Amino acid sequence: MRISQTILMRLEQLGRQVDAMQQHLFNTTVRLQDETNDDVVLTPVKDIDQFLSLEGRLAADGNIKLKLIQQLAGLGGSTFGAAARRMLELLLSLEVAVQFSWAGQKGKRKFVDLGVTDVICKAVRRNFPETKKNDIECVIKVWLRHAGEKLQKQRLRTSRTHHEENFRKTKAELRDALNQLSEAPIKLP
């Protein structure tokens, strides 16, 4: 009795592995067929109007939705979480992301009901078929929750870099001015 249960469990496990391999083979074939297709998104969307326009295009045209799923799945990632974050970073700039929360809390827009959410889940599951939708949604929730902090850090880095460049320019100008003064002949009355 125990041996038959072990054999049955092993057969089920092998069946899941075969299903995963078939799905991977299908995804690879689809990617190869669509290499000639243009990407739907080239850079992260910079403002909310562009993002809502993309959302409208996804709702209106199933082909665009399919192309975006294929494009995002092609980004890859070592884990389903890494893949989902890469997809989010391609789709949304942090300036747009801070305008959303998962369920629309704190006066923000709802992300859960968007077509992009479904696209991300489907794209992740192309590469990680055993991943539950809820697990992918949790990654999206955390990414949205921390978008504000990331934006602040990004702005701080940009500001710091700008100040450092100004300091270097001023320092170089002062050095040049001192060199010119030291080269000029001194005239005494």
mmCIF file with all atom_site columns, C-alpha atoms in Angstrom:
data_model
loop_
_atom_site.group_PDB
_atom_site.id
_atom_site.type_symbol
_atom_site.label_atom_id
_atom_site.label_alt_id
_atom_site.label_comp_id
_atom_site.label_asym_id
_atom_site.label_entity_id
_atom_site.label_seq_id
_atom_site.pdbx_PDB_ins_code
_atom_site.Cartn_x
_atom_site.Cartn_y
_atom_site.Cartn_z
_atom_site.occupancy
_atom_site.B_iso_or_equiv
_atom_site.pdbx_formal_charge
_atom_site.auth_seq_id
_atom_site.auth_comp_id
_atom_site.auth_asym_id
_atom_site.auth_atom_id
_atom_site.pdbx_PDB_model_num
ATOM 1   C CA . MET A 1 1   ? 0.000  0.000   0.000   1.00 0.00 ? 1   MET A CA 1
ATOM 2   C CA . ARG A 1 2   ? 2.752  2.426   0.962   1.00 0.00 ? 2   ARG A CA 1
ATOM 3   C CA . ILE A 1 3   ? 4.791  1.624   -2.150  1.00 0.00 ? 3   ILE A CA 1
ATOM 4   C CA . SER A 1 4   ? 1.817  2.328   -4.408  1.00 0.00 ? 4   SER A CA 1
ATOM 5   C CA . GLN A 1 5   ? 1.310  5.728   -2.745  1.00 0.00 ? 5   GLN A CA 1
ATOM 6   C CA . THR A 1 6   ? 4.980  6.558   -3.269  1.00 0.00 ? 6   THR A CA 1
ATOM 7   C CA . ILE A 1 7   ? 4.766  5.505   -6.914  1.00 0.00 ? 7   ILE A CA 1
ATOM 8   C CA . LEU A 1 8   ? 1.584  7.541   -7.403  1.00 0.00 ? 8   LEU A CA 1
ATOM 9   C CA . MET A 1 9   ? 3.161  10.641  -5.849  1.00 0.00 ? 9   MET A CA 1
ATOM 10  C CA . ARG A 1 10  ? 6.243  10.215  -8.037  1.00 0.00 ? 10  ARG A CA 1
ATOM 11  C CA . LEU A 1 11  ? 4.069  9.858   -11.166 1.00 0.00 ? 11  LEU A CA 1
ATOM 12  C CA . GLU A 1 12  ? 2.187  13.044  -10.292 1.00 0.00 ? 12  GLU A CA 1
ATOM 13  C CA . GLN A 1 13  ? 5.486  14.862  -9.766  1.00 0.00 ? 13  GLN A CA 1
ATOM 14  C CA . LEU A 1 14  ? 6.797  13.632  -13.119 1.00 0.00 ? 14  LEU A CA 1
ATOM 15  C CA . GLY A 1 15  ? 3.551  14.725  -14.774 1.00 0.00 ? 15  GLY A CA 1
ATOM 16  C CA . ARG A 1 16  ? 3.969  18.252  -13.398 1.00 0.00 ? 16  ARG A CA 1
ATOM 17  C CA . GLN A 1 17  ? 7.559  18.347  -14.618 1.00 0.00 ? 17  GLN A CA 1
ATOM 18  C CA . VAL A 1 18  ? 6.504  17.242  -18.104 1.00 0.00 ? 18  VAL A CA 1
ATOM 19  C CA . ASP A 1 19  ? 3.782  19.920  -18.133 1.00 0.00 ? 19  ASP A CA 1
ATOM 20  C CA . ALA A 1 20  ? 6.321  22.564  -17.119 1.00 0.00 ? 20  ALA A CA 1
ATOM 21  C CA . MET A 1 21  ? 8.728  21.440  -19.858 1.00 0.00 ? 21  MET A CA 1
ATOM 22  C CA . GLN A 1 22  ? 5.954  21.522  -22.463 1.00 0.00 ? 22  GLN A CA 1
ATOM 23  C CA . GLN A 1 23  ? 4.971  25.025  -21.379 1.00 0.00 ? 23  GLN A CA 1
ATOM 24  C CA . HIS A 1 24  ? 8.601  26.162  -21.532 1.00 0.00 ? 24  HIS A CA 1
ATOM 25  C CA . LEU A 1 25  ? 8.988  24.664  -25.015 1.00 0.00 ? 25  LEU A CA 1
ATOM 26  C CA . PHE A 1 26  ? 5.781  26.387  -26.165 1.00 0.00 ? 26  PHE A CA 1
ATOM 27  C CA . ASN A 1 27  ? 6.941  29.733  -24.760 1.00 0.00 ? 27  ASN A CA 1
ATOM 28  C CA . THR A 1 28  ? 10.315 29.386  -26.480 1.00 0.00 ? 28  THR A CA 1
ATOM 29  C CA . THR A 1 29  ? 8.615  28.631  -29.793 1.00 0.00 ? 29  THR A CA 1
ATOM 30  C CA . VAL A 1 30  ? 6.270  31.603  -29.442 1.00 0.00 ? 30  VAL A CA 1
ATOM 31  C CA . ARG A 1 31  ? 9.214  33.895  -28.630 1.00 0.00 ? 31  ARG A CA 1
ATOM 32  C CA . LEU A 1 32  ? 11.141 32.720  -31.687 1.00 0.00 ? 32  LEU A CA 1
ATOM 33  C CA . GLN A 1 33  ? 8.131  33.294  -33.941 1.00 0.00 ? 33  GLN A CA 1
ATOM 34  C CA . ASP A 1 34  ? 7.630  36.808  -32.616 1.00 0.00 ? 34  ASP A CA 1
ATOM 35  C CA . GLU A 1 35  ? 11.229 38.031  -32.703 1.00 0.00 ? 35  GLU A CA 1
ATOM 36  C CA . THR A 1 36  ? 10.350 40.178  -35.694 1.00 0.00 ? 36  THR A CA 1
ATOM 37  C CA . ASN A 1 37  ? 7.532  41.944  -33.825 1.00 0.00 ? 37  ASN A CA 1
ATOM 38  C CA . ASP A 1 38  ? 8.186  45.371  -32.375 1.00 0.00 ? 38  ASP A CA 1
ATOM 39  C CA . ASP A 1 39  ? 8.140  45.843  -28.625 1.00 0.00 ? 39  ASP A CA 1
ATOM 40  C CA . VAL A 1 40  ? 5.040  47.479  -27.177 1.00 0.00 ? 40  VAL A CA 1
ATOM 41  C CA . VAL A 1 41  ? 6.937  49.382  -24.468 1.00 0.00 ? 41  VAL A CA 1
ATOM 42  C CA . LEU A 1 42  ? 10.490 50.639  -24.976 1.00 0.00 ? 42  LEU A CA 1
ATOM 43  C CA . THR A 1 43  ? 10.970 52.804  -21.885 1.00 0.00 ? 43  THR A CA 1
ATOM 44  C CA . PRO A 1 44  ? 9.044  53.216  -18.634 1.00 0.00 ? 44  PRO A CA 1
ATOM 45  C CA . VAL A 1 45  ? 5.926  55.363  -18.990 1.00 0.00 ? 45  VAL A CA 1
ATOM 46  C CA . LYS A 1 46  ? 6.769  58.824  -17.602 1.00 0.00 ? 46  LYS A CA 1
ATOM 47  C CA . ASP A 1 47  ? 3.320  60.275  -16.889 1.00 0.00 ? 47  ASP A CA 1
ATOM 48  C CA . ILE A 1 48  ? -0.113 59.059  -15.896 1.00 0.00 ? 48  ILE A CA 1
ATOM 49  C CA . ASP A 1 49  ? -1.757 60.022  -19.198 1.00 0.00 ? 49  ASP A CA 1
ATOM 50  C CA . GLN A 1 50  ? 0.671  57.845  -21.162 1.00 0.00 ? 50  GLN A CA 1
ATOM 51  C CA . PHE A 1 51  ? 0.075  54.986  -18.754 1.00 0.00 ? 51  PHE A CA 1
ATOM 52  C CA . LEU A 1 52  ? -3.706 55.266  -19.050 1.00 0.00 ? 52  LEU A CA 1
ATOM 53  C CA . SER A 1 53  ? -3.290 55.387  -22.838 1.00 0.00 ? 53  SER A CA 1
ATOM 54  C CA . LEU A 1 54  ? -1.327 52.124  -22.698 1.00 0.00 ? 54  LEU A CA 1
ATOM 55  C CA . GLU A 1 55  ? -4.033 50.661  -20.477 1.00 0.00 ? 55  GLU A CA 1
ATOM 56  C CA . GLY A 1 56  ? -6.685 51.672  -23.031 1.00 0.00 ? 56  GLY A CA 1
ATOM 57  C CA . ARG A 1 57  ? -4.706 50.114  -25.878 1.00 0.00 ? 57  ARG A CA 1
ATOM 58  C CA . LEU A 1 58  ? -4.438 46.856  -23.929 1.00 0.00 ? 58  LEU A CA 1
ATOM 59  C CA . ALA A 1 59  ? -8.192 46.791  -23.324 1.00 0.00 ? 59  ALA A CA 1
ATOM 60  C CA . ALA A 1 60  ? -9.017 47.583  -26.951 1.00 0.00 ? 60  ALA A CA 1
ATOM 61  C CA . ASP A 1 61  ? -6.562 45.323  -28.770 1.00 0.00 ? 61  ASP A CA 1
ATOM 62  C CA . GLY A 1 62  ? -5.894 41.732  -27.770 1.00 0.00 ? 62  GLY A CA 1
ATOM 63  C CA . ASN A 1 63  ? -2.891 41.536  -30.116 1.00 0.00 ? 63  ASN A CA 1
ATOM 64  C CA . ILE A 1 64  ? -1.138 44.358  -28.279 1.00 0.00 ? 64  ILE A CA 1
ATOM 65  C CA . LYS A 1 65  ? -1.868 42.619  -24.994 1.00 0.00 ? 65  LYS A CA 1
ATOM 66  C CA . LEU A 1 66  ? -0.384 39.363  -26.308 1.00 0.00 ? 66  LEU A CA 1
ATOM 67  C CA . LYS A 1 67  ? 2.704  41.168  -27.667 1.00 0.00 ? 67  LYS A CA 1
ATOM 68  C CA . LEU A 1 68  ? 3.233  42.878  -24.313 1.00 0.00 ? 68  LEU A CA 1
ATOM 69  C CA . ILE A 1 69  ? 2.932  39.565  -22.450 1.00 0.00 ? 69  ILE A CA 1
ATOM 70  C CA . GLN A 1 70  ? 5.556  38.077  -24.771 1.00 0.00 ? 70  GLN A CA 1
ATOM 71  C CA . GLN A 1 71  ? 7.818  41.115  -24.435 1.00 0.00 ? 71  GLN A CA 1
ATOM 72  C CA . LEU A 1 72  ? 7.633  41.077  -20.642 1.00 0.00 ? 72  LEU A CA 1
ATOM 73  C CA . ALA A 1 73  ? 8.145  37.310  -20.430 1.00 0.00 ? 73  ALA A CA 1
ATOM 74  C CA . GLY A 1 74  ? 11.288 37.807  -22.506 1.00 0.00 ? 74  GLY A CA 1
ATOM 75  C CA . LEU A 1 75  ? 12.793 40.020  -19.796 1.00 0.00 ? 75  LEU A CA 1
ATOM 76  C CA . GLY A 1 76  ? 13.354 36.961  -17.636 1.00 0.00 ? 76  GLY A CA 1
ATOM 77  C CA . GLY A 1 77  ? 14.544 36.947  -14.055 1.00 0.00 ? 77  GLY A CA 1
ATOM 78  C CA . SER A 1 78  ? 16.092 34.392  -11.741 1.00 0.00 ? 78  SER A CA 1
ATOM 79  C CA . THR A 1 79  ? 12.931 34.154  -9.613  1.00 0.00 ? 79  THR A CA 1
ATOM 80  C CA . PHE A 1 80  ? 9.304  35.011  -10.231 1.00 0.00 ? 80  PHE A CA 1
ATOM 81  C CA . GLY A 1 81  ? 9.712  38.025  -7.922  1.00 0.00 ? 81  GLY A CA 1
ATOM 82  C CA . ALA A 1 82  ? 12.735 39.324  -9.810  1.00 0.00 ? 82  ALA A CA 1
ATOM 83  C CA . ALA A 1 83  ? 10.895 38.840  -13.100 1.00 0.00 ? 83  ALA A CA 1
ATOM 84  C CA . ALA A 1 84  ? 7.815  40.731  -11.865 1.00 0.00 ? 84  ALA A CA 1
ATOM 85  C CA . ARG A 1 85  ? 9.948  43.627  -10.600 1.00 0.00 ? 85  ARG A CA 1
ATOM 86  C CA . ARG A 1 86  ? 11.803 43.848  -13.927 1.00 0.00 ? 86  ARG A CA 1
ATOM 87  C CA . MET A 1 87  ? 8.457  44.010  -15.711 1.00 0.00 ? 87  MET A CA 1
ATOM 88  C CA . LEU A 1 88  ? 7.171  46.750  -13.420 1.00 0.00 ? 88  LEU A CA 1
ATOM 89  C CA . GLU A 1 89  ? 10.376 48.750  -13.890 1.00 0.00 ? 89  GLU A CA 1
ATOM 90  C CA . LEU A 1 90  ? 10.007 48.545  -17.674 1.00 0.00 ? 90  LEU A CA 1
ATOM 91  C CA . LEU A 1 91  ? 6.339  49.545  -17.625 1.00 0.00 ? 91  LEU A CA 1
ATOM 92  C CA . LEU A 1 92  ? 6.228  52.327  -15.021 1.00 0.00 ? 92  LEU A CA 1
ATOM 93  C CA . SER A 1 93  ? 8.520  55.122  -14.000 1.00 0.00 ? 93  SER A CA 1
ATOM 94  C CA . LEU A 1 94  ? 8.597  55.739  -10.270 1.00 0.00 ? 94  LEU A CA 1
ATOM 95  C CA . GLU A 1 95  ? 6.788  59.056  -10.875 1.00 0.00 ? 95  GLU A CA 1
ATOM 96  C CA . VAL A 1 96  ? 3.820  57.102  -12.236 1.00 0.00 ? 96  VAL A CA 1
ATOM 97  C CA . ALA A 1 97  ? 4.087  54.258  -9.720  1.00 0.00 ? 97  ALA A CA 1
ATOM 98  C CA . VAL A 1 98  ? 3.694  56.587  -6.719  1.00 0.00 ? 98  VAL A CA 1
ATOM 99  C CA . GLN A 1 99  ? 0.243  57.530  -7.998  1.00 0.00 ? 99  GLN A CA 1
ATOM 100 C CA . PHE A 1 100 ? -0.979 53.956  -7.481  1.00 0.00 ? 100 PHE A CA 1
ATOM 101 C CA . SER A 1 101 ? -1.580 51.618  -4.599  1.00 0.00 ? 101 SER A CA 1
ATOM 102 C CA . TRP A 1 102 ? -2.855 48.079  -4.888  1.00 0.00 ? 102 TRP A CA 1
ATOM 103 C CA . ALA A 1 103 ? -6.416 48.808  -3.731  1.00 0.00 ? 103 ALA A CA 1
ATOM 104 C CA . GLY A 1 104 ? -6.474 52.597  -4.136  1.00 0.00 ? 104 GLY A CA 1
ATOM 105 C CA . GLN A 1 105 ? -5.773 53.527  -0.517  1.00 0.00 ? 105 GLN A CA 1
ATOM 106 C CA . LYS A 1 106 ? -4.684 57.006  0.593   1.00 0.00 ? 106 LYS A CA 1
ATOM 107 C CA . GLY A 1 107 ? -6.336 58.745  -2.340  1.00 0.00 ? 107 GLY A CA 1
ATOM 108 C CA . LYS A 1 108 ? -4.267 56.903  -4.918  1.00 0.00 ? 108 LYS A CA 1
ATOM 109 C CA . ARG A 1 109 ? -5.450 55.105  -8.035  1.00 0.00 ? 109 ARG A CA 1
ATOM 110 C CA . LYS A 1 110 ? -6.286 51.372  -7.942  1.00 0.00 ? 110 LYS A CA 1
ATOM 111 C CA . PHE A 1 111 ? -3.725 49.077  -9.560  1.00 0.00 ? 111 PHE A CA 1
ATOM 112 C CA . VAL A 1 112 ? -5.544 45.805  -8.887  1.00 0.00 ? 112 VAL A CA 1
ATOM 113 C CA . ASP A 1 113 ? -8.229 46.387  -11.538 1.00 0.00 ? 113 ASP A CA 1
ATOM 114 C CA . LEU A 1 114 ? -5.872 47.388  -14.355 1.00 0.00 ? 114 LEU A CA 1
ATOM 115 C CA . GLY A 1 115 ? -5.238 45.207  -17.378 1.00 0.00 ? 115 GLY A CA 1
ATOM 116 C CA . VAL A 1 116 ? -1.512 45.668  -16.832 1.00 0.00 ? 116 VAL A CA 1
ATOM 117 C CA . THR A 1 117 ? -1.818 43.611  -13.654 1.00 0.00 ? 117 THR A CA 1
ATOM 118 C CA . ASP A 1 118 ? -3.208 40.673  -15.605 1.00 0.00 ? 118 ASP A CA 1
ATOM 119 C CA . VAL A 1 119 ? -0.511 41.100  -18.265 1.00 0.00 ? 119 VAL A CA 1
ATOM 120 C CA . ILE A 1 120 ? 2.251  40.982  -15.637 1.00 0.00 ? 120 ILE A CA 1
ATOM 121 C CA . CYS A 1 121 ? 0.757  37.874  -13.998 1.00 0.00 ? 121 CYS A CA 1
ATOM 122 C CA . LYS A 1 122 ? 0.484  36.064  -17.331 1.00 0.00 ? 122 LYS A CA 1
ATOM 123 C CA . ALA A 1 123 ? 4.002  37.070  -18.366 1.00 0.00 ? 123 ALA A CA 1
ATOM 124 C CA . VAL A 1 124 ? 5.493  35.851  -15.087 1.00 0.00 ? 124 VAL A CA 1
ATOM 125 C CA . ARG A 1 125 ? 3.615  32.560  -15.342 1.00 0.00 ? 125 ARG A CA 1
ATOM 126 C CA . ARG A 1 126 ? 5.040  31.969  -18.819 1.00 0.00 ? 126 ARG A CA 1
ATOM 127 C CA . ASN A 1 127 ? 8.465  31.596  -17.225 1.00 0.00 ? 127 ASN A CA 1
ATOM 128 C CA . PHE A 1 128 ? 7.328  30.278  -13.836 1.00 0.00 ? 128 PHE A CA 1
ATOM 129 C CA . PRO A 1 129 ? 4.162  28.236  -14.531 1.00 0.00 ? 129 PRO A CA 1
ATOM 130 C CA . GLU A 1 130 ? 3.835  26.900  -10.986 1.00 0.00 ? 130 GLU A CA 1
ATOM 131 C CA . THR A 1 131 ? 3.663  30.406  -9.495  1.00 0.00 ? 131 THR A CA 1
ATOM 132 C CA . LYS A 1 132 ? 0.363  31.365  -7.893  1.00 0.00 ? 132 LYS A CA 1
ATOM 133 C CA . LYS A 1 133 ? -1.301 34.586  -8.968  1.00 0.00 ? 133 LYS A CA 1
ATOM 134 C CA . ASN A 1 134 ? -1.466 35.706  -5.342  1.00 0.00 ? 134 ASN A CA 1
ATOM 135 C CA . ASP A 1 135 ? 2.318  35.413  -5.007  1.00 0.00 ? 135 ASP A CA 1
ATOM 136 C CA . ILE A 1 136 ? 2.838  37.625  -8.058  1.00 0.00 ? 136 ILE A CA 1
ATOM 137 C CA . GLU A 1 137 ? 0.301  40.130  -6.733  1.00 0.00 ? 137 GLU A CA 1
ATOM 138 C CA . CYS A 1 138 ? 2.199  40.298  -3.431  1.00 0.00 ? 138 CYS A CA 1
ATOM 139 C CA . VAL A 1 139 ? 5.378  41.254  -5.306  1.00 0.00 ? 139 VAL A CA 1
ATOM 140 C CA . ILE A 1 140 ? 3.460  44.004  -7.132  1.00 0.00 ? 140 ILE A CA 1
ATOM 141 C CA . LYS A 1 141 ? 1.979  45.282  -3.852  1.00 0.00 ? 141 LYS A CA 1
ATOM 142 C CA . VAL A 1 142 ? 5.400  45.553  -2.216  1.00 0.00 ? 142 VAL A CA 1
ATOM 143 C CA . TRP A 1 143 ? 6.905  47.229  -5.285  1.00 0.00 ? 143 TRP A CA 1
ATOM 144 C CA . LEU A 1 144 ? 4.127  49.833  -5.354  1.00 0.00 ? 144 LEU A CA 1
ATOM 145 C CA . ARG A 1 145 ? 4.389  50.361  -1.595  1.00 0.00 ? 145 ARG A CA 1
ATOM 146 C CA . HIS A 1 146 ? 8.107  51.161  -1.839  1.00 0.00 ? 146 HIS A CA 1
ATOM 147 C CA . ALA A 1 147 ? 7.969  53.249  -5.024  1.00 0.00 ? 147 ALA A CA 1
ATOM 148 C CA . GLY A 1 148 ? 7.820  56.497  -3.024  1.00 0.00 ? 148 GLY A CA 1
ATOM 149 C CA . GLU A 1 149 ? 10.971 55.657  -1.077  1.00 0.00 ? 149 GLU A CA 1
ATOM 150 C CA . LYS A 1 150 ? 12.796 54.677  -4.259  1.00 0.00 ? 150 LYS A CA 1
ATOM 151 C CA . LEU A 1 151 ? 11.734 57.922  -5.929  1.00 0.00 ? 151 LEU A CA 1
ATOM 152 C CA . GLN A 1 152 ? 13.049 59.968  -2.997  1.00 0.00 ? 152 GLN A CA 1
ATOM 153 C CA . LYS A 1 153 ? 16.385 58.135  -3.112  1.00 0.00 ? 153 LYS A CA 1
ATOM 154 C CA . GLN A 1 154 ? 16.574 58.613  -6.868  1.00 0.00 ? 154 GLN A CA 1
ATOM 155 C CA . ARG A 1 155 ? 15.910 62.345  -6.543  1.00 0.00 ? 155 ARG A CA 1
ATOM 156 C CA . LEU A 1 156 ? 18.458 62.636  -3.737  1.00 0.00 ? 156 LEU A CA 1
ATOM 157 C CA . ARG A 1 157 ? 21.104 60.899  -5.868  1.00 0.00 ? 157 ARG A CA 1
ATOM 158 C CA . THR A 1 158 ? 20.287 63.154  -8.821  1.00 0.00 ? 158 THR A CA 1
ATOM 159 C CA . SER A 1 159 ? 20.443 66.253  -6.628  1.00 0.00 ? 159 SER A CA 1
ATOM 160 C CA . ARG A 1 160 ? 23.707 65.146  -5.028  1.00 0.00 ? 160 ARG A CA 1
ATOM 161 C CA . THR A 1 161 ? 25.237 64.455  -8.447  1.00 0.00 ? 161 THR A CA 1
ATOM 162 C CA . HIS A 1 162 ? 24.107 67.872  -9.686  1.00 0.00 ? 162 HIS A CA 1
ATOM 163 C CA . HIS A 1 163 ? 25.663 69.599  -6.659  1.00 0.00 ? 163 HIS A CA 1
ATOM 164 C CA . GLU A 1 164 ? 28.903 67.651  -7.083  1.00 0.00 ? 164 GLU A CA 1
ATOM 165 C CA . GLU A 1 165 ? 29.114 68.682  -10.743 1.00 0.00 ? 165 GLU A CA 1
ATOM 166 C CA . ASN A 1 166 ? 28.550 72.339  -9.825  1.00 0.00 ? 166 ASN A CA 1
ATOM 167 C CA . PHE A 1 167 ? 31.213 72.104  -7.124  1.00 0.00 ? 167 PHE A CA 1
ATOM 168 C CA . ARG A 1 168 ? 33.726 70.599  -9.584  1.00 0.00 ? 168 ARG A CA 1
ATOM 169 C CA . LYS A 1 169 ? 32.993 73.331  -12.153 1.00 0.00 ? 169 LYS A CA 1
ATOM 170 C CA . THR A 1 170 ? 33.384 76.077  -9.562  1.00 0.00 ? 170 THR A CA 1
ATOM 171 C CA . LYS A 1 171 ? 36.600 74.522  -8.269  1.00 0.00 ? 171 LYS A CA 1
ATOM 172 C CA . ALA A 1 172 ? 38.013 74.323  -11.815 1.00 0.00 ? 172 ALA A CA 1
ATOM 173 C CA . GLU A 1 173 ? 37.038 77.947  -12.516 1.00 0.00 ? 173 GLU A CA 1
ATOM 174 C CA . LEU A 1 174 ? 38.744 79.094  -9.314  1.00 0.00 ? 174 LEU A CA 1
ATOM 175 C CA . ARG A 1 175 ? 41.863 77.099  -10.169 1.00 0.00 ? 175 ARG A CA 1
ATOM 176 C CA . ASP A 1 176 ? 41.946 78.698  -13.641 1.00 0.00 ? 176 ASP A CA 1
ATOM 177 C CA . ALA A 1 177 ? 41.482 82.164  -12.166 1.00 0.00 ? 177 ALA A CA 1
ATOM 178 C CA . LEU A 1 178 ? 44.314 81.580  -9.666  1.00 0.00 ? 178 LEU A CA 1
ATOM 179 C CA . ASN A 1 179 ? 46.577 80.312  -12.439 1.00 0.00 ? 179 ASN A CA 1
ATOM 180 C CA . GLN A 1 180 ? 45.866 83.420  -14.504 1.00 0.00 ? 180 GLN A CA 1
ATOM 181 C CA . LEU A 1 181 ? 46.602 85.643  -11.513 1.00 0.00 ? 181 LEU A CA 1
ATOM 182 C CA . SER A 1 182 ? 49.853 83.862  -10.764 1.00 0.00 ? 182 SER A CA 1
ATOM 183 C CA . GLU A 1 183 ? 50.989 84.215  -14.379 1.00 0.00 ? 183 GLU A CA 1
ATOM 184 C CA . ALA A 1 184 ? 50.184 87.924  -14.599 1.00 0.00 ? 184 ALA A CA 1
ATOM 185 C CA . PRO A 1 185 ? 53.137 90.247  -13.912 1.00 0.00 ? 185 PRO A CA 1
ATOM 186 C CA . ILE A 1 186 ? 52.961 92.125  -10.664 1.00 0.00 ? 186 ILE A CA 1
ATOM 187 C CA . LYS A 1 187 ? 53.316 95.904  -11.049 1.00 0.00 ? 187 LYS A CA 1
ATOM 188 C CA . LEU A 1 188 ? 54.346 97.935  -8.062  1.00 0.00 ? 188 LEU A CA 1
ATOM 189 C CA . PRO A 1 189 ? 53.790 101.719 -7.997  1.00 0.00 ? 189 PRO A CA 1
#
